[in-house]
PDB file of C-alpha atoms in Angstrom:
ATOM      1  CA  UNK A  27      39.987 -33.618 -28.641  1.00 62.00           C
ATOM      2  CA  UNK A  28      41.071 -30.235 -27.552  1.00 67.00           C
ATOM      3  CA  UNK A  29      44.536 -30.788 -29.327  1.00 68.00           C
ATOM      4  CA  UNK A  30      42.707 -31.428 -32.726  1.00 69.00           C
ATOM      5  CA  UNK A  31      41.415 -27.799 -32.463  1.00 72.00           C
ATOM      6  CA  UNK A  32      43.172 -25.494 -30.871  1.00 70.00           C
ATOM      7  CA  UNK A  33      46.217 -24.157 -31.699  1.00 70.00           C
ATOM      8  CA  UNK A  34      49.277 -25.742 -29.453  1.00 73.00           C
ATOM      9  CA  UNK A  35      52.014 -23.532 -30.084  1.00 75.00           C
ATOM     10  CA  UNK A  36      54.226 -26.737 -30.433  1.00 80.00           C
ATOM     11  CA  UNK A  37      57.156 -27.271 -32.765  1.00 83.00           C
ATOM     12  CA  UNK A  38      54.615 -28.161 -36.153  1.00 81.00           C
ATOM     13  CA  UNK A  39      52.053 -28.454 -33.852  1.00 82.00           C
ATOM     14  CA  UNK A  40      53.127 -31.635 -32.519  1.00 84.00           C
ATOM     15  CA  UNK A  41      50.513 -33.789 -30.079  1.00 86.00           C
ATOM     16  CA  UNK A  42      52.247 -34.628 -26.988  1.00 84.00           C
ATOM     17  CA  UNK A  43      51.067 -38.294 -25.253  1.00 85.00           C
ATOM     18  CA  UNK A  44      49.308 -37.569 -21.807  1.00 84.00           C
ATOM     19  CA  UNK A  45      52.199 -39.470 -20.030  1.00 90.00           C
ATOM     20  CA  UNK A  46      55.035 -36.740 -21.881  1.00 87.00           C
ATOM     21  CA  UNK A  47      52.237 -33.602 -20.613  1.00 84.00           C
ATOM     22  CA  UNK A  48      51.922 -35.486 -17.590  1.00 89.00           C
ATOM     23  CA  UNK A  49      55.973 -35.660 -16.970  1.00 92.00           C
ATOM     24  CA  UNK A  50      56.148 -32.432 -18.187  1.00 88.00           C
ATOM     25  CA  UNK A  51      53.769 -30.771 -14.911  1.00 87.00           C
ATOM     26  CA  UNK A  52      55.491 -33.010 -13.140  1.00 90.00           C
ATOM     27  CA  UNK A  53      58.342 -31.097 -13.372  1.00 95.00           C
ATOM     28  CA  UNK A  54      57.763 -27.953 -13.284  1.00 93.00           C
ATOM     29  CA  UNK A  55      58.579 -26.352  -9.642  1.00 93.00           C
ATOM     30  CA  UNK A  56      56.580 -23.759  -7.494  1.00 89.00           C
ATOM     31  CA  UNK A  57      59.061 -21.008  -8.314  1.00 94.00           C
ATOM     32  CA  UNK A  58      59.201 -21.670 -12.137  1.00 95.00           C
ATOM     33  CA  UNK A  59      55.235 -21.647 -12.094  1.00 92.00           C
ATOM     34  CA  UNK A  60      55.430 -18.093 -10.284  1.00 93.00           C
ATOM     35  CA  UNK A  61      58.406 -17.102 -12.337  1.00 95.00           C
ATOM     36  CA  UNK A  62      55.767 -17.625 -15.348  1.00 94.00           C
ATOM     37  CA  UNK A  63      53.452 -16.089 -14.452  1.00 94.00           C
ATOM     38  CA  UNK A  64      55.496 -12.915 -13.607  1.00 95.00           C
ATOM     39  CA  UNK A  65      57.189 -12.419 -17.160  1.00 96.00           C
ATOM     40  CA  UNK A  66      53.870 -13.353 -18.742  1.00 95.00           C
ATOM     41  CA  UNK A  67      51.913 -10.531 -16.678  1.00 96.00           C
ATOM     42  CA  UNK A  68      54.958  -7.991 -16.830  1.00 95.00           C
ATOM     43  CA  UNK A  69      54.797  -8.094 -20.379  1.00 93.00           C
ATOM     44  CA  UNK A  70      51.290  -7.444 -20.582  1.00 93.00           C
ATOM     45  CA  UNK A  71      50.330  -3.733 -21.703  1.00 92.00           C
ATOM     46  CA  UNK A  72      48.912  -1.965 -18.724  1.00 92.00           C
ATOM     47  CA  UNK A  73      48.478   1.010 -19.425  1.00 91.00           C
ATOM     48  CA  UNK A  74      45.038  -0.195 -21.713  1.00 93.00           C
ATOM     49  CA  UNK A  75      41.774  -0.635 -20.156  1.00 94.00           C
ATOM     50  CA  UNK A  76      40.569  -4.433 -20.048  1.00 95.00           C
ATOM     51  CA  UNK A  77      37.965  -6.124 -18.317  1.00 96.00           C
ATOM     52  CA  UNK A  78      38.722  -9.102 -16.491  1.00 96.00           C
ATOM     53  CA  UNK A  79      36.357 -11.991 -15.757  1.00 95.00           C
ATOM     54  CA  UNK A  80      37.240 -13.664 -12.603  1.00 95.00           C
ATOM     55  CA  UNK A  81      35.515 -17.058 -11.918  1.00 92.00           C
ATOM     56  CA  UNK A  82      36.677 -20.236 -10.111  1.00 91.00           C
ATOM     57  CA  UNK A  83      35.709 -24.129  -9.250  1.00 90.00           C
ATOM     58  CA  UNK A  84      36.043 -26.670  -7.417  1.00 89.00           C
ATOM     59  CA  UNK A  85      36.904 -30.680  -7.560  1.00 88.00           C
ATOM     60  CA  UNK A  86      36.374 -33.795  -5.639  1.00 88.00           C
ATOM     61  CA  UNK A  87      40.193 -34.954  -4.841  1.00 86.00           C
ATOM     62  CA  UNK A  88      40.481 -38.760  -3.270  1.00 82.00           C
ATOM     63  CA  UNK A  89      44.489 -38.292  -3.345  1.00 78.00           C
ATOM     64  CA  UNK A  90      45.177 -38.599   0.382  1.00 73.00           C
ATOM     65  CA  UNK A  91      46.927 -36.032   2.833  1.00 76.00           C
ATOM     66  CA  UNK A  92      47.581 -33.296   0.709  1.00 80.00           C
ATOM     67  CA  UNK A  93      46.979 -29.629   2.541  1.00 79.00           C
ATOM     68  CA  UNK A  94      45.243 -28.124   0.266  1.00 81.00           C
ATOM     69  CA  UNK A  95      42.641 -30.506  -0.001  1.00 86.00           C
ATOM     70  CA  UNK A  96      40.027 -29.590   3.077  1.00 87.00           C
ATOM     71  CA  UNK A  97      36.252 -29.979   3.661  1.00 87.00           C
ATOM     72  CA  UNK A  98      33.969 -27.281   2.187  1.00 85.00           C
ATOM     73  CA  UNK A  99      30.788 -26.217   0.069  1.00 81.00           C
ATOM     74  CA  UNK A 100      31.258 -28.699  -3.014  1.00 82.00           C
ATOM     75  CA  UNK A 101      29.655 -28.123  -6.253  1.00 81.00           C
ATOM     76  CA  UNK A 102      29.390 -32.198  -6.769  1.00 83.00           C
ATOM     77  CA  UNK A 103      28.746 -33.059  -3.244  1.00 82.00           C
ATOM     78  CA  UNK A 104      30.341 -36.836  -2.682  1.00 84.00           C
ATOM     79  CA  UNK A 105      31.202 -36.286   0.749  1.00 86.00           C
ATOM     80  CA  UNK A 106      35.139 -36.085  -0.057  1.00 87.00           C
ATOM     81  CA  UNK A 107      37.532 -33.095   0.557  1.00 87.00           C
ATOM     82  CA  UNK A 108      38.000 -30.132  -2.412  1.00 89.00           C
ATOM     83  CA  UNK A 109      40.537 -27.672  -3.560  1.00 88.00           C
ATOM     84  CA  UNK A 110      39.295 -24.486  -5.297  1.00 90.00           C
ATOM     85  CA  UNK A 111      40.731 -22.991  -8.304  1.00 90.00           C
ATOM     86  CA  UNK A 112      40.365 -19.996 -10.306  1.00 93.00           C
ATOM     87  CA  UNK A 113      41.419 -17.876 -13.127  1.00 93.00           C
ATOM     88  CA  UNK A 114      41.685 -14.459 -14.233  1.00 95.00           C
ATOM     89  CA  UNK A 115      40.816 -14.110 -18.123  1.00 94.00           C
ATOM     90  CA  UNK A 116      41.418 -10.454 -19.769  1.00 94.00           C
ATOM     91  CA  UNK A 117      38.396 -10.406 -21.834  1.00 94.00           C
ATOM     92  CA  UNK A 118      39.366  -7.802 -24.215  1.00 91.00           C
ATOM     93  CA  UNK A 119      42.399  -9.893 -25.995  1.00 89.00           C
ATOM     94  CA  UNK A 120      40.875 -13.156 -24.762  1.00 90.00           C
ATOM     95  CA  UNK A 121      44.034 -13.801 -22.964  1.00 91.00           C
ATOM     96  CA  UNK A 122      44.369 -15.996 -19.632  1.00 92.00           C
ATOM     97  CA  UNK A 123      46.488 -13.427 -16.917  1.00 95.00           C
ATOM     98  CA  UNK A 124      46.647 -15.715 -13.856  1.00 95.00           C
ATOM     99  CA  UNK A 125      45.252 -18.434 -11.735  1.00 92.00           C
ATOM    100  CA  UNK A 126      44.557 -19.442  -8.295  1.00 90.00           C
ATOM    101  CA  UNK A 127      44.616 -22.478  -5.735  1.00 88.00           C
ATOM    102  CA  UNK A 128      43.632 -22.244  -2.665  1.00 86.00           C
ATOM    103  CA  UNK A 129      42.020 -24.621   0.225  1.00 87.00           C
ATOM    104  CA  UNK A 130      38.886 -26.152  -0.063  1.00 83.00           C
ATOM    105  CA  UNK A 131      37.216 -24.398   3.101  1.00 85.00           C
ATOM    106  CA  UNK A 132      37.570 -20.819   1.765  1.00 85.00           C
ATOM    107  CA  UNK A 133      34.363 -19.579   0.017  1.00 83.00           C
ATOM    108  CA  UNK A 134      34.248 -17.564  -3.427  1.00 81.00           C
ATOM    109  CA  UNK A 135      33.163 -14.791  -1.408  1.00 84.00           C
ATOM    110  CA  UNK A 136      36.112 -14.460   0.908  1.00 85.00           C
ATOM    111  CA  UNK A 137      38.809 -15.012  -1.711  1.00 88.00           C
ATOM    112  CA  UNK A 138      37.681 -11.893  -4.076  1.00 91.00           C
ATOM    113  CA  UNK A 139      40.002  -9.190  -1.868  1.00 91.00           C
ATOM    114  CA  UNK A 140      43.075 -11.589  -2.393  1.00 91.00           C
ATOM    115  CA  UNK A 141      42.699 -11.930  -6.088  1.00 93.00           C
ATOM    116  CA  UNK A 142      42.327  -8.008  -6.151  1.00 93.00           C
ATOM    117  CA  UNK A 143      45.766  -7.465  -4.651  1.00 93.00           C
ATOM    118  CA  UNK A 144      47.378  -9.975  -6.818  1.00 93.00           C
ATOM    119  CA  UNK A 145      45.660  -7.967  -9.806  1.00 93.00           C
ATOM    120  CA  UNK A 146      47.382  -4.728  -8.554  1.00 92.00           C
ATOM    121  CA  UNK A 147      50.603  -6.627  -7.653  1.00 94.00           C
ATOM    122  CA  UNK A 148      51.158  -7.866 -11.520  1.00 95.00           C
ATOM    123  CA  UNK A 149      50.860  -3.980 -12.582  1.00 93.00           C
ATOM    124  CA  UNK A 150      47.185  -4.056 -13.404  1.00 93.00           C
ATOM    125  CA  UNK A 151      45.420  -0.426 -12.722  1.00 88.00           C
ATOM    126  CA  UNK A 152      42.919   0.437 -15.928  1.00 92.00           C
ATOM    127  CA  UNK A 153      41.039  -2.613 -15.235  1.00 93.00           C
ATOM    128  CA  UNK A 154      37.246  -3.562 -14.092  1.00 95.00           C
ATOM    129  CA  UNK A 155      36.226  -7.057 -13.389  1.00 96.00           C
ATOM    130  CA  UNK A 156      33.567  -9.309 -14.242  1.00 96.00           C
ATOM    131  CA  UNK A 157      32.139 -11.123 -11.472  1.00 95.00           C
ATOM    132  CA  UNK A 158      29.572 -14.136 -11.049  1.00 91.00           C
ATOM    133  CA  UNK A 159      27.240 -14.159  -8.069  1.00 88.00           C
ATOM    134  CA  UNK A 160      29.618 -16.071  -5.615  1.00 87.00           C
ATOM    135  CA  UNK A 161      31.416 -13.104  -5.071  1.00 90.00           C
ATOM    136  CA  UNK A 162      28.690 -10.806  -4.153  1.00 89.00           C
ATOM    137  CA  UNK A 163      28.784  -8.883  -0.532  1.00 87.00           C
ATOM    138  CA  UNK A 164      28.964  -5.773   0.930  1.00 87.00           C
ATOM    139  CA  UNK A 165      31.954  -5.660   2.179  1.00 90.00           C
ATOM    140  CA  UNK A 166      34.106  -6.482  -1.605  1.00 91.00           C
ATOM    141  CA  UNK A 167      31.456  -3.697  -3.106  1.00 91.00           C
ATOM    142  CA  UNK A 168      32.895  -1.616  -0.891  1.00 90.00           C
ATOM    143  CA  UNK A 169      36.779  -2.940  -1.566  1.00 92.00           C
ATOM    144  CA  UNK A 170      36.551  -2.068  -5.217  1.00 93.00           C
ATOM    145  CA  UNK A 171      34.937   1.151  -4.291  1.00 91.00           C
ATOM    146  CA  UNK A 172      37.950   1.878  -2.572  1.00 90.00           C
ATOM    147  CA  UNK A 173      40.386   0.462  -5.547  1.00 90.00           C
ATOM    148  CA  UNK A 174      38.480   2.375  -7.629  1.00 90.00           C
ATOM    149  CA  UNK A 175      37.729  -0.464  -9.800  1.00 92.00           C
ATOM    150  CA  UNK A 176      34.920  -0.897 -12.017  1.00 93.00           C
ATOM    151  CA  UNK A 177      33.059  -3.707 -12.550  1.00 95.00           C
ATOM    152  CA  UNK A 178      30.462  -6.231 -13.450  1.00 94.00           C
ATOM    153  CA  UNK A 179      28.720  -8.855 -11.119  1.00 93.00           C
ATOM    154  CA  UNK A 180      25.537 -10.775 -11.095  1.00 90.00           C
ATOM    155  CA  UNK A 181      23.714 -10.313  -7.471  1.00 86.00           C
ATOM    156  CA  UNK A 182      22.030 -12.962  -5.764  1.00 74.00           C
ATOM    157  CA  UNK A 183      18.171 -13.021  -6.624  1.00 65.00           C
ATOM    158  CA  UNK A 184      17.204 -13.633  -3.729  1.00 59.00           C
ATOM    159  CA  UNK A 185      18.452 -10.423  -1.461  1.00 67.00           C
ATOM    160  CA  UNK A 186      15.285  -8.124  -0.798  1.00 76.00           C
ATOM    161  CA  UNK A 187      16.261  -5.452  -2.412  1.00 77.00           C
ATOM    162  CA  UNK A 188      16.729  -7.116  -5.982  1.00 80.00           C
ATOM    163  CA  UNK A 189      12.707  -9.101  -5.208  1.00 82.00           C
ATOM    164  CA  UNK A 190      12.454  -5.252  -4.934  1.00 85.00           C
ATOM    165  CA  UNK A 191      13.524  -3.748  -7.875  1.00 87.00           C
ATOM    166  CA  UNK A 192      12.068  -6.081  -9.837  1.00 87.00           C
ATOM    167  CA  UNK A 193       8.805  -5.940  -8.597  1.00 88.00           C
ATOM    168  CA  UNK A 194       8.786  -2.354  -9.274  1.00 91.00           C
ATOM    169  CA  UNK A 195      10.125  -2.260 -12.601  1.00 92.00           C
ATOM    170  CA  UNK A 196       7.970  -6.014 -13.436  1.00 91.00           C
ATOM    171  CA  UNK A 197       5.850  -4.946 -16.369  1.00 91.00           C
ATOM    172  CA  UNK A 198       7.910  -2.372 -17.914  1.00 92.00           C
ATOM    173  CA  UNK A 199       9.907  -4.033 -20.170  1.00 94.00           C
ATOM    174  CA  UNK A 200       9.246  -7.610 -20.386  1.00 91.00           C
ATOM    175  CA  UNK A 201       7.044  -7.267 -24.126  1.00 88.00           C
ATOM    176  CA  UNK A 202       8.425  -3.895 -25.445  1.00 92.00           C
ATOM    177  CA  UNK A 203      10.211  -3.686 -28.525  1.00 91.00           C
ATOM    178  CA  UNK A 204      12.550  -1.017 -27.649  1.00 94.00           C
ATOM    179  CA  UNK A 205      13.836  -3.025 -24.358  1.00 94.00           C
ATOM    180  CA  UNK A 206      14.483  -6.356 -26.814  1.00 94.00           C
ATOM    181  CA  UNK A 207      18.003  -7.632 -27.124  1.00 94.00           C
ATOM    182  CA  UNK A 208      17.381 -10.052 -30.713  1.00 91.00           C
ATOM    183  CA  UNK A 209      20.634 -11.684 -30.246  1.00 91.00           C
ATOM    184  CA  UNK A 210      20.302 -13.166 -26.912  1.00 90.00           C
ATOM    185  CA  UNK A 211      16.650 -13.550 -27.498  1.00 90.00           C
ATOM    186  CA  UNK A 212      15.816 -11.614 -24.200  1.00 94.00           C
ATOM    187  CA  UNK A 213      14.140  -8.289 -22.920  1.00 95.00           C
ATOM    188  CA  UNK A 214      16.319  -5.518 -20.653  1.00 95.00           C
ATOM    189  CA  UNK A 215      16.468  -2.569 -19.151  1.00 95.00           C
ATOM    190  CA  UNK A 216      18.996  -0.717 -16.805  1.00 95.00           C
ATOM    191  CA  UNK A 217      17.857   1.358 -13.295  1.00 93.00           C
ATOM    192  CA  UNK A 218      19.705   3.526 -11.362  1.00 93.00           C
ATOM    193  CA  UNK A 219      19.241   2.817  -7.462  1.00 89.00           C
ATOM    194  CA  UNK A 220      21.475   2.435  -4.340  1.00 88.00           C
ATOM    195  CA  UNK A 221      22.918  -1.237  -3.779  1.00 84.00           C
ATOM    196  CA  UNK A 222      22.252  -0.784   0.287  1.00 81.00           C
ATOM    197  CA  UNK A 223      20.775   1.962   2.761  1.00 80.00           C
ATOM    198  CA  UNK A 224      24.396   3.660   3.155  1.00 83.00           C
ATOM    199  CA  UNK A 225      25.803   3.379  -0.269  1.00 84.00           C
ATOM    200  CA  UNK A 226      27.274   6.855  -1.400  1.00 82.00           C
ATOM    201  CA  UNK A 227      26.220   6.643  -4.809  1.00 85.00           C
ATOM    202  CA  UNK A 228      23.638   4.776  -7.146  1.00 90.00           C
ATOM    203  CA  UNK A 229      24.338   1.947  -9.293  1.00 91.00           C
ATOM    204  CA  UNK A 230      22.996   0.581 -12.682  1.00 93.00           C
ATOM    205  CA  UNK A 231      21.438  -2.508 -12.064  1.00 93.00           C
ATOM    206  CA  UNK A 232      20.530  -4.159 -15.405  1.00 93.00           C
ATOM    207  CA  UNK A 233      17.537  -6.520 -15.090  1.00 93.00           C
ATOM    208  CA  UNK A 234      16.548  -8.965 -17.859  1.00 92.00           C
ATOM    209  CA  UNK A 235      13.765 -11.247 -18.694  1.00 93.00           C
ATOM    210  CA  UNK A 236      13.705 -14.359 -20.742  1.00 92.00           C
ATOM    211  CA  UNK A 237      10.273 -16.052 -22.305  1.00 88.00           C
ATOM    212  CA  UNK A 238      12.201 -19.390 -22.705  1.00 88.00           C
ATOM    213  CA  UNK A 239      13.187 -19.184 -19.235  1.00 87.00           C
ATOM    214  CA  UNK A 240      10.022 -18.212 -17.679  1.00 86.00           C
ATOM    215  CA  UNK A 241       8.445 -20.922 -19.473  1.00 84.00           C
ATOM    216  CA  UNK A 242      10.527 -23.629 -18.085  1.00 84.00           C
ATOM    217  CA  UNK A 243      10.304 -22.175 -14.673  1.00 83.00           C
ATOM    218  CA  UNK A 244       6.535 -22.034 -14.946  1.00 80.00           C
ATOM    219  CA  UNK A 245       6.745 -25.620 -16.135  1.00 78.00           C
ATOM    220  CA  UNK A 246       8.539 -26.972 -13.197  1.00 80.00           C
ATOM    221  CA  UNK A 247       6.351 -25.261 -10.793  1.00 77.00           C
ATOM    222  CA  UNK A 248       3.412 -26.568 -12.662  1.00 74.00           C
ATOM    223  CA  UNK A 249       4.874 -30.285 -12.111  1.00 73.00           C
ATOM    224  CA  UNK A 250       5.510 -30.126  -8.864  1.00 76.00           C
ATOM    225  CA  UNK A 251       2.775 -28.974  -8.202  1.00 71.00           C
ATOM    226  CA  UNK A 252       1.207 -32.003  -9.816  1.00 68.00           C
ATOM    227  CA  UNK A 253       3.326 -34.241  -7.504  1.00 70.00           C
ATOM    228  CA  UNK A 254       1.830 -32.468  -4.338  1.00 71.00           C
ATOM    229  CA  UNK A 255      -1.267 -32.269  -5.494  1.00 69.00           C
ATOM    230  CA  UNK A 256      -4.228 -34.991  -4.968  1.00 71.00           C
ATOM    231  CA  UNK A 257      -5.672 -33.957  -8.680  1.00 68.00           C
ATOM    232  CA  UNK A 258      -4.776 -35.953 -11.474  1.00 69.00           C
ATOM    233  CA  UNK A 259      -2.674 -33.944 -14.071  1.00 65.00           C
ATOM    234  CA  UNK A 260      -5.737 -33.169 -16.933  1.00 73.00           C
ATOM    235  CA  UNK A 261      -7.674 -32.172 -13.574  1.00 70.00           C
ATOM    236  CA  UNK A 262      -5.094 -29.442 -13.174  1.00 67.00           C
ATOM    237  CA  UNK A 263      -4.688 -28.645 -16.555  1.00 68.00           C
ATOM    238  CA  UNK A 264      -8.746 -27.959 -17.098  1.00 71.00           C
ATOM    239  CA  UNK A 265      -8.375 -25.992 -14.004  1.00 64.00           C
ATOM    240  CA  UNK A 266      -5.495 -23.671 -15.269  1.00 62.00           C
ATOM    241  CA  UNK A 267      -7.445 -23.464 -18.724  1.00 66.00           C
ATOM    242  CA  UNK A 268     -10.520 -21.895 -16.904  1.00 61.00           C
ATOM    243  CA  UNK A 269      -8.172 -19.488 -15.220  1.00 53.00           C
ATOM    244  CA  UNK A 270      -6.836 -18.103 -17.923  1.00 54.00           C
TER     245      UNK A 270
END
């Protein structure tokens, strides 16, 4: 399906059978793959500033002794060894840069610094990054501090000091006008504050609250709560009726 749209950048935009694609990988050695990716970064234009999102996966591999394929935290837990992956998208001129591969037993969190120093090795300076949760720690705040890189990254709700923040700031933005973002349908509003005790400088955290969201979240609570509870579910429901 992808083939029927999305450009191919074959000769007439020719569809290749998976056996000629598969042949085709097949073939292609470590050292041509890095060879690749060198021209294709070198010719990149570094001196602009881009933003580049950085995410990666993981899959289930049943192909036997390979190296790569270890043990770890699986995101579709079968009980069978993984490899990770992960690649480096320049969101700017929606342009792939590089990818990853890398054992199955190293964590998101441990792999950030590496990708960094590729990042810097292909030429790229002017750049920030865009970073999901899995990445989130200390110690790779601090290593972009020190790269001077900006960036992006989504923190993990459950650290105190975000339950913090938004308990302080809960009820100052959630229903104003002026804090409404139409297009994504949600509210928002951006806080300076430290990011831990010895953190040189403050940050902008960016907080955000979604109706749809909250609704479903209130929903699930309210079921499971009907599982554990010995009412029947209109005996909870008059209940939460007289609260209100």
């Amino acid at each position: 399906m992808y083939a029927y749209n999305h450009p191919l950048f074959t000769e007439k935009m020719h569809i290749y059978s998976d056996t000629k694609v598969s042949d085709f990988f097949a073939s292609i050695t470590d050292d041509q793959s890095i060879g690749f990716l060198n021209e294709w970064n070198a010719t990149r234009d570094h001196r602009e500033k881009i933003y580049i999102s950085y995410d990666s996966a993981n899959k289930n591999c049943q192909a036997g002794d390979i190296e790569m394929v270890e043990f770890g935290h699986a995101k579709d837990p079968r009980n069978l060894p993984i490899f990770n992956y992960a690649v480096a998208y320049d969101t700017n001129n929606r342009e792939p840069l590089f990818y990853e591969q890398y054992p199955g037993s190293i964590v998101d969190i441990s792999q950030l610094q590496f990708m960094l120093e590729k990042a810097k090795g292909y030429g790229y300076k002017r750049v920030g990054f865009i970073l999901d949760r899995g990445y989130f720690s200390k110690e790779n705040i601090r290593y972009m501090d020190q790269c001077g890189y900006d960036f992006v990254i989504m923190v993990k709700g459950m650290a105190t000091f975000v339950s913090g923040l938004i308990l302080e700031n809960r009820g100052k933005f959630e229903n104003k006008r002026e804090c409404n973002i139409r297009k994504y349908k949600t509210y928002g509003m951006t806080v300076r504050h430290q990011l831990y005790a010895s953190d040189e400088e403050e940050r902008y955290f960016h907080l955000y609250y979604s109706d749809q969201k909250a609704s479903a979240q209130r929903k699930q609570e309210l079921l499971k709560a009907v599982e554990n509870s010995p009412r029947t579910y209109d005996e909870i429901m008059a209940f939460l009726k007289e609260e209100e």
